[in-house]
Coordinates of C-alpha atoms in Angstrom, one line a residue:
A1 CA -7.1 -0.8 21.9
M2 CA -10.6 0.5 19.7
D3 CA -10.8 -1.5 16.2
E4 CA -10.7 2.1 14.7
K5 CA -11.2 1.0 11.2
Q6 CA -14.3 -1.2 12.4
I7 CA -16.1 1.5 14.2
G8 CA -15.5 3.5 10.8
R9 CA -17.6 0.4 9.4
D10 CA -20.0 0.6 12.1
I11 CA -21.2 4.2 11.6
A12 CA -21.0 3.9 7.9
E13 CA -23.3 1.0 8.0
W14 CA -25.4 2.3 10.3
T15 CA -25.6 5.4 8.3
A16 CA -26.7 3.8 5.0
K17 CA -29.7 1.7 6.6
A18 CA -30.8 5.2 8.0
I19 CA -30.8 7.4 4.8
G20 CA -32.3 3.9 2.8
G21 CA -29.1 3.0 1.3
E22 CA -29.3 6.3 -1.6
G23 CA -28.2 10.1 -1.2
E24 CA -25.5 12.3 -0.6
V25 CA -23.2 12.1 2.2
A26 CA -20.2 14.6 3.8
M27 CA -17.6 13.6 5.6
L28 CA -16.0 15.7 8.7
L29 CA -12.9 14.4 9.1
G30 CA -9.8 14.5 12.2
P31 CA -6.8 16.1 12.3
S32 CA -5.1 15.3 8.8
G33 CA -2.3 12.9 9.6
A34 CA -3.8 11.5 12.7
P35 CA -3.7 7.1 12.7
T36 CA -7.3 7.2 14.9
F37 CA -8.8 9.7 12.4
R38 CA -7.5 8.0 9.3
N39 CA -8.2 4.3 10.3
L40 CA -11.9 5.5 11.0
A41 CA -12.5 7.7 7.7
V42 CA -10.9 4.3 5.8
G43 CA -13.8 2.4 7.6
Y44 CA -16.3 4.5 6.8
T45 CA -15.8 4.7 2.9
E46 CA -14.9 0.9 2.7
V47 CA -18.4 0.5 3.5
M48 CA -19.8 2.9 1.9
M49 CA -18.0 1.5 -1.6
K50 CA -20.4 -1.0 -0.8
Y51 CA -23.3 1.4 -1.5
P52 CA -24.3 2.6 -5.4
N53 CA -26.1 4.8 -4.8
V54 CA -24.2 6.5 -1.5
R55 CA -22.0 9.3 -2.8
I56 CA -19.4 10.9 -0.5
V57 CA -19.6 14.0 -2.1
F58 CA -18.0 15.8 0.3
R59 CA -14.3 15.9 2.7
A60 CA -12.9 18.0 4.8
D61 CA -10.2 17.5 7.8
G62 CA -9.0 19.9 10.5
P63 CA -9.2 20.3 14.3
L64 CA -12.3 18.8 16.7
T65 CA -13.6 21.3 17.4
R66 CA -16.9 22.9 17.4
E67 CA -17.1 25.6 15.6
R68 CA -15.0 23.9 12.5
G69 CA -18.2 21.9 12.7
V70 CA -20.3 24.5 12.0
K71 CA -18.0 26.6 9.3
Q72 CA -17.5 23.0 7.6
A73 CA -20.5 21.8 7.8
E74 CA -21.8 25.1 6.5
D75 CA -19.5 24.8 2.8
A76 CA -20.7 21.2 2.4
L77 CA -24.3 22.5 2.4
V78 CA -23.7 25.2 0.2
A79 CA -21.8 22.8 -2.3
N80 CA -24.1 20.1 -2.2
P81 CA -27.6 20.8 -0.5
N82 CA -29.6 17.4 -0.6
L83 CA -26.6 16.0 1.6
K84 CA -28.8 13.1 3.3
A85 CA -25.5 12.5 6.0
I86 CA -22.9 14.3 7.9
Y87 CA -20.7 12.2 9.5
A88 CA -18.5 13.7 11.9
A89 CA -15.1 12.7 13.2
N90 CA -15.8 13.8 17.6
D91 CA -19.1 15.0 19.0
D92 CA -18.1 18.0 19.2
V93 CA -17.5 18.1 15.0
A94 CA -20.9 16.5 14.6
L95 CA -22.1 19.2 17.5
G96 CA -21.1 22.1 15.5
A97 CA -22.7 20.1 12.1
M98 CA -25.8 19.7 14.0
Q99 CA -26.0 23.5 14.4
A100 CA -25.3 24.6 10.9
V101 CA -28.2 21.7 9.9
A102 CA -30.8 23.4 11.7
A103 CA -29.5 27.3 10.6
A104 CA -30.0 25.3 7.2
G105 CA -33.4 24.5 7.5
R106 CA -32.2 20.9 7.2
A107 CA -33.3 19.4 10.3
D108 CA -35.6 16.5 9.2
K109 CA -33.2 16.0 6.1
T110 CA -30.2 15.6 7.0
I111 CA -28.9 13.3 9.7
V112 CA -25.4 14.0 11.7
T113 CA -23.4 11.4 12.8
G114 CA -21.0 11.9 16.4
M115 CA -18.0 9.5 18.0
N116 CA -17.7 9.7 22.1
G117 CA -20.0 9.5 23.7
V118 CA -20.2 13.0 25.6
P119 CA -22.9 14.3 27.4
P120 CA -23.7 17.4 25.1
A121 CA -24.4 14.6 22.2
L122 CA -26.0 12.4 24.2
H123 CA -28.6 15.0 24.8
A124 CA -28.9 15.9 21.7
V125 CA -29.2 12.0 20.3
K126 CA -32.4 12.4 23.1
D127 CA -33.2 15.5 21.7
G128 CA -33.6 14.1 18.2
K129 CA -30.9 16.6 16.9
L130 CA -28.2 13.9 16.7
A131 CA -28.9 11.1 14.7
M132 CA -26.4 9.0 16.9
T133 CA -23.2 8.9 18.6
V134 CA -20.7 5.8 19.7
E135 CA -19.9 4.9 22.6
L136 CA -16.2 4.1 23.8
N137 CA -17.1 3.2 27.0
P138 CA -13.6 4.4 29.4
V139 CA -15.1 2.4 32.4
Q140 CA -14.7 -0.7 30.3
W141 CA -11.2 0.5 29.4
G142 CA -10.4 0.8 32.6
R143 CA -11.9 -2.7 34.0
L144 CA -10.2 -4.4 30.9
G145 CA -7.4 -3.0 31.4
V146 CA -6.5 -4.6 35.0
D147 CA -8.8 -7.8 34.0
V148 CA -5.3 -7.9 31.4
L149 CA -2.6 -7.2 34.0
R150 CA -4.7 -10.0 36.6
T151 CA -3.8 -12.4 34.1
Y152 CA -0.6 -10.7 33.0
L153 CA 0.8 -11.0 36.7
K154 CA -0.5 -14.7 37.1
G155 CA 1.1 -16.0 34.5
D156 CA -1.3 -16.5 32.2
K157 CA -0.8 -15.6 27.9
V158 CA -2.5 -12.3 26.8
E159 CA -2.7 -11.2 23.7
P160 CA -0.8 -9.1 22.4
R161 CA -4.4 -6.4 21.1
V162 CA -7.5 -6.7 22.9
F163 CA -10.1 -4.5 21.9
I164 CA -12.8 -2.3 23.4
K165 CA -16.3 -2.8 22.6
H166 CA -18.0 0.3 21.4
V167 CA -21.3 0.9 21.2
I168 CA -24.0 3.2 18.4
I169 CA -26.2 5.0 20.7
D170 CA -29.1 6.0 18.9
K171 CA -33.2 7.0 19.4
T172 CA -33.0 2.8 19.7
N173 CA -31.0 3.0 23.0
I174 CA -30.6 6.2 24.3
D175 CA -32.8 6.2 27.4
E176 CA -30.1 3.3 28.9
K177 CA -27.3 5.5 28.2
L178 CA -28.0 9.0 29.2
P179 CA -26.6 9.7 32.4
K180 CA -29.3 9.6 35.4
T181 CA -29.9 12.5 37.5

């Protein structure tokens, strides 16, 4: 499994540092009621509460689409013109939010974070348009599954839950994460 709350915490910690520990933040959450996205938001909020000068001023849930990212980021920016960061539940929402930030002329003032590490998001990180994304590493998921199964079939004890490692991808490590062409 992925440790969803820890991923949310790590995104929040990265964001808080990127905005200097102060400012207004918007959260474009995933579908309401979906446990994964609820856990991500809980972890994110938990860390942001430790920063007294960071305020979450906008929260909205919904489908994981680029169109929704555009619309809700526009709404967040109109209601909160000084937003320093937008948390997006996945890369599609983040790519939409990134478009809204650019259209509002805030590309150098409002960072956008995503999650999943899909190729368009990786390229946006490389281009400096998306601040960061999180790689969930599906290849590592497969390897871990095979390794755990091998251990189990040998008769050795296997932990009931094994967490896959995630990686924050930003300008510091994007070159090693981009697909080789």
